[in-house]
Short mmCIF file of C-alpha atoms in Angstrom, two decimals:
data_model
loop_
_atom_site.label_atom_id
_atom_site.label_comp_id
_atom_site.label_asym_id
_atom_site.label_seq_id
_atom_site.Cartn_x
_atom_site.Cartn_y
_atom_site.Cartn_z
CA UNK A 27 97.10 89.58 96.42
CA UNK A 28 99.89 88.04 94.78
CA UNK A 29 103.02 86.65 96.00
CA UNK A 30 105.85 86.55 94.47
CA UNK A 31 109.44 84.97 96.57
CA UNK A 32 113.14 85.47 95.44
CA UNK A 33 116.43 85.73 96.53
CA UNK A 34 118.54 88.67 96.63
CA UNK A 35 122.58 88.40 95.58
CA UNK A 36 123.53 87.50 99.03
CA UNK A 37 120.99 84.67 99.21
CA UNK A 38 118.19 86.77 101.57
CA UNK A 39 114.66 86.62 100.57
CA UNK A 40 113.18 88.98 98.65
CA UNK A 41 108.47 88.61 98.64
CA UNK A 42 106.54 90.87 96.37
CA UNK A 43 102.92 91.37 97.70
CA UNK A 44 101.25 92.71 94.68
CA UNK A 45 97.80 93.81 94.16
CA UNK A 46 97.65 92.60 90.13
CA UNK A 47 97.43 88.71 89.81
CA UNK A 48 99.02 89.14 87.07
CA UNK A 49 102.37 91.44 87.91
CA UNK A 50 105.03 89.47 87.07
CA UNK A 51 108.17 89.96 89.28
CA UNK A 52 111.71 88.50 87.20
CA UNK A 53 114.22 91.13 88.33
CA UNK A 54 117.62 90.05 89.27
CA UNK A 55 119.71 91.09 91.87
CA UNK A 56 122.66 92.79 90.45
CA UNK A 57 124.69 93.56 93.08
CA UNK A 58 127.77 91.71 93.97
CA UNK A 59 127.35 91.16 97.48
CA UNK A 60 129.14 88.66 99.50
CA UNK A 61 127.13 86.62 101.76
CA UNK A 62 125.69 87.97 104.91
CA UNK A 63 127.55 87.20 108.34
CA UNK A 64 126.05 87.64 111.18
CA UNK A 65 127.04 87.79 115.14
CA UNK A 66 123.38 87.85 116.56
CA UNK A 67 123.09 85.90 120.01
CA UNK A 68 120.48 85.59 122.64
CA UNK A 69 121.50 86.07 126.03
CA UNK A 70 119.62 85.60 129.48
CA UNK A 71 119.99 88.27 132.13
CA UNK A 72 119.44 85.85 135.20
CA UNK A 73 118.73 88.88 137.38
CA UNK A 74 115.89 89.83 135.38
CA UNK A 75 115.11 86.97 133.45
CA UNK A 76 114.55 88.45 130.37
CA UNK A 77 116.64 88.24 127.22
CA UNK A 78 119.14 90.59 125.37
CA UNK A 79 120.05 89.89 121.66
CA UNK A 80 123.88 90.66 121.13
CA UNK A 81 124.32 92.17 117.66
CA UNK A 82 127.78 93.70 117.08
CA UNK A 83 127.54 93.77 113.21
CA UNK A 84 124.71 96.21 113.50
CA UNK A 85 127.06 99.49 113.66
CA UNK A 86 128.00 99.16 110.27
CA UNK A 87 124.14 99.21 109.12
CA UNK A 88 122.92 101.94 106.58
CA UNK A 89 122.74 105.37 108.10
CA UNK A 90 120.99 108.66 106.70
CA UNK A 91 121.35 107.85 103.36
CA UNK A 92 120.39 110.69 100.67
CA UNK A 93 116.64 110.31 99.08
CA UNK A 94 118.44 109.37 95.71
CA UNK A 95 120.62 106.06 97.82
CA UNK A 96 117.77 105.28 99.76
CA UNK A 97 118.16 100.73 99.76
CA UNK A 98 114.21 100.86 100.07
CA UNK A 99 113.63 102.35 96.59
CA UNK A 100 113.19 100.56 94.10
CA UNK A 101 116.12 99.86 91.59
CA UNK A 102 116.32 102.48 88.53
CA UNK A 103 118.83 101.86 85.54
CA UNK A 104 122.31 101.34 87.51
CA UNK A 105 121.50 102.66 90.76
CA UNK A 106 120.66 99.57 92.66
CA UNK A 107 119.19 98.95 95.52
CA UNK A 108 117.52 96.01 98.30
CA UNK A 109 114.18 96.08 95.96
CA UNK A 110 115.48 94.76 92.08
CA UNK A 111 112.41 95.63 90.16
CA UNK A 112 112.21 99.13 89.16
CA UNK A 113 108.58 99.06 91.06
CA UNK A 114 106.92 97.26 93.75
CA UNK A 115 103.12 97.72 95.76
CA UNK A 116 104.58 96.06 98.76
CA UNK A 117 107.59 93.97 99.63
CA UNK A 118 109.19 91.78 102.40
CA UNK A 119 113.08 90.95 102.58
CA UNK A 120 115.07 89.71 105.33
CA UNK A 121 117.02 92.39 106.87
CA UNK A 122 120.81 92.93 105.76
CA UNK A 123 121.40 93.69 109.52
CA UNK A 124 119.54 91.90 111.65
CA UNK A 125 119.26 91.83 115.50
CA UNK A 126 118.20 88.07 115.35
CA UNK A 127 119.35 85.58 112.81
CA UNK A 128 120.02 81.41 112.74
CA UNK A 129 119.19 79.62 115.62
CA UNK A 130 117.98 83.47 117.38
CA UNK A 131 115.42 84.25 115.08
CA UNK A 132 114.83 86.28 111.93
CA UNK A 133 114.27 89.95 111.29
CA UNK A 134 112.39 91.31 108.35
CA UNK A 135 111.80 94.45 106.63
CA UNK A 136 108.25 95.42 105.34
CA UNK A 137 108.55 98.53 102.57
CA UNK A 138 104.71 99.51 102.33
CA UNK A 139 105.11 101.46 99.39
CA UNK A 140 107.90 102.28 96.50
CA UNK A 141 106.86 106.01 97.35
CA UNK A 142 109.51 107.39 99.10
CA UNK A 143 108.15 110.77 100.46
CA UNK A 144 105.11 109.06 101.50
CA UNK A 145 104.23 107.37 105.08
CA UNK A 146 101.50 104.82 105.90
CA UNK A 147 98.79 107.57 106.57
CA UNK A 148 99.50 108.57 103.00
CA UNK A 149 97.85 105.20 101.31
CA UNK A 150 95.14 104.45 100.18
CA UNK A 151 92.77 102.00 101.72
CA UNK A 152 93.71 99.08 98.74
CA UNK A 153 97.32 99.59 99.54
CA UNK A 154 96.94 99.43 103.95
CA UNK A 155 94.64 96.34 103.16
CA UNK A 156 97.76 94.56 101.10
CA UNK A 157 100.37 95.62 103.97
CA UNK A 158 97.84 94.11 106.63
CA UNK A 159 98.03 90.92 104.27
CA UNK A 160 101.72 90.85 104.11
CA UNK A 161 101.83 91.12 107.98
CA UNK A 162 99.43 87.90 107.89
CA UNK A 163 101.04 85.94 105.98
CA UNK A 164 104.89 86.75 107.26
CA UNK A 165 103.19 85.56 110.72
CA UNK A 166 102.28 82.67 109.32
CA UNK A 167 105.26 81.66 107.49
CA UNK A 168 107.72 82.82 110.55
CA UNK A 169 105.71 81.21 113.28
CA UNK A 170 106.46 77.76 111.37
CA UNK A 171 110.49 78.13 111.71
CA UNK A 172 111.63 76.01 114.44
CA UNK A 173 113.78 78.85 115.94
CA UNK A 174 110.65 81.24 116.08
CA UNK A 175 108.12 81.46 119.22
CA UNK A 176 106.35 85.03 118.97
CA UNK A 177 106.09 87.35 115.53
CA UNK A 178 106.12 90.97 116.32
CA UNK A 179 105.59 93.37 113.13
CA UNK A 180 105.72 96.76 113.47
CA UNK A 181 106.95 100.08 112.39
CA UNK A 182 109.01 103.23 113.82
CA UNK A 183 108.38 106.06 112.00
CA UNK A 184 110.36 109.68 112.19
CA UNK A 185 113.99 110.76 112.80
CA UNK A 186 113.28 111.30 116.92
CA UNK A 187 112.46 107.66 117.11
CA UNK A 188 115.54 106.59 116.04
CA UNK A 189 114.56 105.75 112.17
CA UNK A 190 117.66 105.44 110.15
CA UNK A 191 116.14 104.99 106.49
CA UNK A 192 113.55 107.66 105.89
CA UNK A 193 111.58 105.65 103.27
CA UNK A 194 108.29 104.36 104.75
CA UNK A 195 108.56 100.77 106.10
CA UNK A 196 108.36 98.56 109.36
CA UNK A 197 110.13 95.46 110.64
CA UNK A 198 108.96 92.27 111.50
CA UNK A 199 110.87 90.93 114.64
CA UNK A 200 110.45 86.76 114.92
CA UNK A 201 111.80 86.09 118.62
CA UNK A 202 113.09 82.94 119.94
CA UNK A 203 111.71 83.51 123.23
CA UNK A 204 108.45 85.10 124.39
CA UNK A 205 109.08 88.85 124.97
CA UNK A 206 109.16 90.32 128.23
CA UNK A 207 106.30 92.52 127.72
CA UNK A 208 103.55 89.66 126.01
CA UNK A 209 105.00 87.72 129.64
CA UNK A 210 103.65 90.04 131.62
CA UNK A 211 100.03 90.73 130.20
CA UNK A 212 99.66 86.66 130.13
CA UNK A 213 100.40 86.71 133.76
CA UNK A 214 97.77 89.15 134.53
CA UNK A 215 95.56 87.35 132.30
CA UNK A 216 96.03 84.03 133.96
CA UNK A 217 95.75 85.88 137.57
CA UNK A 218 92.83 87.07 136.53
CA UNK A 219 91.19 84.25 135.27
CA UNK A 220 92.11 82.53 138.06
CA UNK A 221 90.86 85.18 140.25
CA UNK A 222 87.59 85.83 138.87
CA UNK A 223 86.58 82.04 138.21
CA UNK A 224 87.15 81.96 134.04
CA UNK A 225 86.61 85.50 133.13
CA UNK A 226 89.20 87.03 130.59
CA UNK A 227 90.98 89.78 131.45
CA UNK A 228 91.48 91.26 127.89
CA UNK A 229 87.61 90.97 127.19
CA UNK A 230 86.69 92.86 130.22
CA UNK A 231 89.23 95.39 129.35
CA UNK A 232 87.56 96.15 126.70
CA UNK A 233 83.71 95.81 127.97
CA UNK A 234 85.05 98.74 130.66
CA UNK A 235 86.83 100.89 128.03
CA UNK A 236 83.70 100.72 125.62
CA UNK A 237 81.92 102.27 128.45
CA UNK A 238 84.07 104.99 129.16
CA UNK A 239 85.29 108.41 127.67
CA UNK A 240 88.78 107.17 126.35
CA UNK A 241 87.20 106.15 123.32
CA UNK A 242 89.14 107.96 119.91
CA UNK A 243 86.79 105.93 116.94
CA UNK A 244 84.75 102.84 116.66
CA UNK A 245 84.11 100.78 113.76
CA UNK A 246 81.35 98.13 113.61
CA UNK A 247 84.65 95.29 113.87
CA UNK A 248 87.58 97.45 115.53
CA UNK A 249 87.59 99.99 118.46
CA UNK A 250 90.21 102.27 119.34
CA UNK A 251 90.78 103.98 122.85
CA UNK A 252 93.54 105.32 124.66
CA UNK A 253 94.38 103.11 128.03
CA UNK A 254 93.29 103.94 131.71
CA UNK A 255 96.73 103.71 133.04
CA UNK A 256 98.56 105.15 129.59
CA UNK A 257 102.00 104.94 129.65
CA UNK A 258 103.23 107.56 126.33
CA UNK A 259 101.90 111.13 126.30
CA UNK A 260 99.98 109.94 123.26
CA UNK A 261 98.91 106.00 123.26
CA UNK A 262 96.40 104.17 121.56
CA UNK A 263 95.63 100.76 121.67
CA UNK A 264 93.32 99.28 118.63
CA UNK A 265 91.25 96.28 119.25
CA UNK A 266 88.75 93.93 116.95
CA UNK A 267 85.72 93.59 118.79
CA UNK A 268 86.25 89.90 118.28
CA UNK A 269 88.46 88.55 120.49
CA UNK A 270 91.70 86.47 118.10
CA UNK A 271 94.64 85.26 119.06
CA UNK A 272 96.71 86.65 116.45
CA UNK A 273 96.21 87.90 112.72
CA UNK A 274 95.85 84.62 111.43
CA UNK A 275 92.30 84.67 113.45
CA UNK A 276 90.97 88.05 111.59
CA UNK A 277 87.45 87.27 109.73
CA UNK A 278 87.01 89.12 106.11
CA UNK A 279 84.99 91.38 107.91
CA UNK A 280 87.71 93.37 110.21
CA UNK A 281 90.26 92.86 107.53
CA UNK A 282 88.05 94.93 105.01
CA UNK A 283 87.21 97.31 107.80
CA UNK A 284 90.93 97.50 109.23
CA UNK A 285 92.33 100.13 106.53
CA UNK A 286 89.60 102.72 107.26
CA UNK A 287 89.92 102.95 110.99
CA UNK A 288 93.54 102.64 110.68
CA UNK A 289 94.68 105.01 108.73
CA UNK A 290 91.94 107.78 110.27
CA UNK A 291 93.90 106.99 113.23
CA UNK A 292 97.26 107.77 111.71
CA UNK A 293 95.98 111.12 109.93
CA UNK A 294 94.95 111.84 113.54
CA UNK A 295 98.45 111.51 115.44
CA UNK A 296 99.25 113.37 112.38
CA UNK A 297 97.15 116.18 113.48
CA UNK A 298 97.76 116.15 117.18
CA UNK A 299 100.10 119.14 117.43
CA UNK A 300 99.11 121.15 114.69
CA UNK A 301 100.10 122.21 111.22
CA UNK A 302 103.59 123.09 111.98
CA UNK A 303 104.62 119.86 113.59
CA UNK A 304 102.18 117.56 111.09
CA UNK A 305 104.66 114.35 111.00
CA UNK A 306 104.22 112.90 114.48
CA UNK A 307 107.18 110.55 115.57
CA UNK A 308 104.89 107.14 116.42
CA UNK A 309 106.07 103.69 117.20
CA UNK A 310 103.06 101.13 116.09
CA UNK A 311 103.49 97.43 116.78
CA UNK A 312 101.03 94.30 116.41
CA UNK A 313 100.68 92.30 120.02
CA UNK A 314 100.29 88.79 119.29
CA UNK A 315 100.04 85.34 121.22
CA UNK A 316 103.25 83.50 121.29
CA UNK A 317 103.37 80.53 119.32
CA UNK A 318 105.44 78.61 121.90
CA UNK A 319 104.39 76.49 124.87
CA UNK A 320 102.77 78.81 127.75
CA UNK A 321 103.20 75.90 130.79
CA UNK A 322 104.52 78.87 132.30
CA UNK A 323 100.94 80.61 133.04
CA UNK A 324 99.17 78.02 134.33
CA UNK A 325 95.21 77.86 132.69
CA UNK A 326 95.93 80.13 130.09
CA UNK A 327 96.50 78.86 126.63
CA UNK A 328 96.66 81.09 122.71
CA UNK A 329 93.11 81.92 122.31
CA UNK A 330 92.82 83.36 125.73
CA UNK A 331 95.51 86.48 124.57
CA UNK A 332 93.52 89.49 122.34
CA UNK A 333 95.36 90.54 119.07
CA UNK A 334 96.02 94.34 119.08
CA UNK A 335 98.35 96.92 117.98
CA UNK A 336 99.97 99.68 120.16
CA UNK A 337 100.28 103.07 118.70
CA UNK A 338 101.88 105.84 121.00
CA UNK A 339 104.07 108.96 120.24
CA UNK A 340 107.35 110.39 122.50
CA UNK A 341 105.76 113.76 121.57
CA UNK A 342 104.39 115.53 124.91
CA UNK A 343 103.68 118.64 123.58
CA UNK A 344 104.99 120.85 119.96
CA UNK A 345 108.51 120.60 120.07
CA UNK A 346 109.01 118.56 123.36
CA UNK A 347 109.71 115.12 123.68
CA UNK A 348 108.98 112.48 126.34
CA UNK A 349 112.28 110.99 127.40
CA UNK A 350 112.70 107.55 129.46
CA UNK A 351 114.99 109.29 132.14
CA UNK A 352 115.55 108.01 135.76
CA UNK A 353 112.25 106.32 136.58
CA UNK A 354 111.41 104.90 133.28
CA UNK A 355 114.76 103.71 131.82
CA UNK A 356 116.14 102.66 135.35
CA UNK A 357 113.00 101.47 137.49
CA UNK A 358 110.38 100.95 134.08
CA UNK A 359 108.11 102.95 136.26
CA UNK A 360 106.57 105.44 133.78
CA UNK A 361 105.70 109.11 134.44
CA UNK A 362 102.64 110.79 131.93
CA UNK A 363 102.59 114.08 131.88
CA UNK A 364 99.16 114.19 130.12
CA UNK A 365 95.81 112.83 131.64
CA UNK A 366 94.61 109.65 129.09
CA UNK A 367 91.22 111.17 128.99
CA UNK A 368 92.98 114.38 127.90
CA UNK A 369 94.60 112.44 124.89
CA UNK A 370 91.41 111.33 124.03
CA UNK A 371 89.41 114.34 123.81
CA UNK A 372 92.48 115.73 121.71
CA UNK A 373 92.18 112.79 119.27
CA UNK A 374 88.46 112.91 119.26
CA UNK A 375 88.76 116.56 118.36
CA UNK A 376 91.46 116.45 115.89
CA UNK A 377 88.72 114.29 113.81
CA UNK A 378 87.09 117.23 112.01
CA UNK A 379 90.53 118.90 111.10
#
C-alpha cells in the first residue's frame, strides 16, 4: 500500500491508499472553494448522560446528486469533483460536512473504489484488503488527535438507510467522548468480570456462539454468527478468533483472511431476499476500544474489549422494512420479528446461491 496525503482547495485532507508503490498522486484541487465553516458542538443530555453533536450546517450538504455530479468520482477534464486525480484505488478526505469538527472531533469519508455503480461486495479481494488498511491506519492517525477518544469507521449503504451520495463509500466518525453504545458493552464486561472472578465476557460470548447453530461462516482467523438476543431482522456480528482491542491489534494472518469472509458475507445479505430485491440496505460499522481513560469501569482496561464489526439490515422481509417506532425509538427496547436462528439458517442457505 501506498500513501499518498494532500490538501484539497479548502485546506481538508485529501489520502490516496494505492495498491502500486509506485502511483504517483500530483493532482491539484481546482476548485475555488472558500474555507470550510463549521457549527459542530457536543452537547450532554444530563437526563441521559449521553451526548448529542449539534450540526446546523449539515442541511446544506450534497443531496441526490446525478451519477455524472457525483463529488465521489473522480475528477474528469472540467467536471470536478472531492477526488482531483482522474483515478484513485482508495481514498480518505475529511468530510465537507461534518457532524464533528475542532475541538468535537473529525469526520471522514472513505471512497472504496472510483467505480461508481459498484458496492463493497463488488471488489475484489486485493481491493477489500486495501480498504481494511485504510481503516487501520485512519485509526491510528485519528486516535493520536488530542480531541479524539474512540474511532468508529463504517459504512451505510442504500437509499432506505438514509444514503445521500450513491457512490460506494463509508465514514469514519472520531468521537470526543466514548459512545453510548461501546459504554454499555464495557459495563457488562466489567460486571462480568467482576462477577465471574476474571473471566471475559466477550471471549465467552464467543466460546457459547461457536457452539451453537447461529453460526453463518467460519474462517480459520474470523467467525461470523448472528447474536442470541439480535436486535435487526438481519444482524451479524464478525469476530477474529483472536481476541484485539482494535484494528491496530490484527496479525497478517486475519488481515489476509479478512477480505474472503467479508465480502462472502456481503454477497450473502445480498442474496437474502432474492433476485428481485438483490441490493440489501445494510449498515456495517467496526466496534473498537476507546482510546480514552476507562476509570469509569472499574477493572476493565483496552485489551479486555473484542474488535468486531456489526452488520445488520432494516429489511424484514421483500419489500418491508423494520422501522424504530414506539418501543425502539422512544424506550430503545427493540422488537425482532424474525427468530436469530431463523436468520441464520437463511444466511447459511443463501451460501450456495
Amino acid at each position: 500500500m501506498k500513501k499518498t496525503s494532500t490538501r484539497l482547495a479548502d485546506g481538508r485532507e485529501l489520502i490516496y491508499y494505492d495498491l502500486r508503490d509506485d502511483t504517483v498522486r500530483d493532482a491539484v484541487d481546482r476548485r475555488p472553494l472558500e474555507r470550510t465553516v463549521t457549527t459542530s458542538e457536543v452537547r450532554r443530555d444530563p437526563l441521559l448522560g449521553d451526548s448529542v453533536a449539534i450540526a446546523s450546517h449539515r442541511q446544506g450538504r450534497t443531496y441526490h446528486p446525478p451519477a455524472d455530479e457525483c463529488p465521489l468520482c473522480p475528477s474528469q477534464g472540467e467536471r470536478l469533483s472531492e477526488i482531483p486525480d482522474s483515478s484513485y484505488d482508495a481514498v480518505v478526505f475529511e468530510n465537507r460536512f461534518p457532524s464533528l469538527a475542532g475541538d468535537s472531533g473529525r469526520c471522514e469519508v472513505v471512497c472504496f473504489t472510483s467505480d461508481h455503480n459498484a458496492s463493497f461486495a463488488d471488489l475484489t479481494e486485493e481491493q477489500a484488503r486495501l480498504v481494511l488498511d485504510a481503516w487501520t491506519d485512519r485509526t491510528s492517525e485519528l486516535s493520536h488527535l488530542p480531541s479524539v477518544e474512540q474511532v468508529f469507521c463504517f459504512e451505510n449503504r442504500g437509499a432506505e438507510i438514509g444514503v445521500t451520495l450513491g457512490h460506494p463509500h463509508g465514514q469514519i466518525y472520531a468521537y470526543p467522548f466514548t459512545t453510548p453504545r461501546t459504554a454499555l458493552m464495557l459495563r457488562s464486561l466489567a460486571a462480568h468480570k467482576e462477577a465471574t472472578g476474571g473471566e471475559n465476557l466477550f471471549d465467552a460470548v464467543l466460546e457459547s456462539e461457536l457452539a451453537g447453530e447461529r453460526i453463518v461462516l467460519e474462517g480459520e482467523h474470523w467467525v461470523a454468527f448472528v447474536p442470541y438476543a439480535a436486535h435487526w431482522p438481519y444482524e451479524v456480528h464478525l469476530y477474529p478468533k483472536r481476541r484485539v482491542p482494535d484494528l491496530l491489534g490484527l496479525d497478517e494472518e486475519a488481515r489476509t483472511e479478512f477480505p474472503k469472509v467479508y465480502l462472502e458475507l456481503l454477497r450473502r445479505f445480498d442474496r437474502i431476499f432474492g433476485e428481485n430485491e438483490p441490493s440489501t440496505p445494510y449498515i456495517a460499522g467496526w466496534h473498537q476500544a476507546p482510546f480514552g481513560q476507562l476509570e469509569e469501569f472499574e477493572g476493565v482496561n483496552r485489551d479486555d474489549f473484542a474488535l468486531h464489526l456489526e452488520l445488520f439490515t432494516i429489511r424484514r422481509t421483500s419489500g418491508k422494512l423494520k422501522f424504530l417506532a414506539g418501543s425502539e425509538s422512544g424506550m430503545n427496547v427493540f422488537i425482532n420479528d424474525i427468530r436469530p436462528e431463523a436468520a441464520a439458517q437463511r444466511l447459511r442457505e443463501v451460501a450456495s446461491s
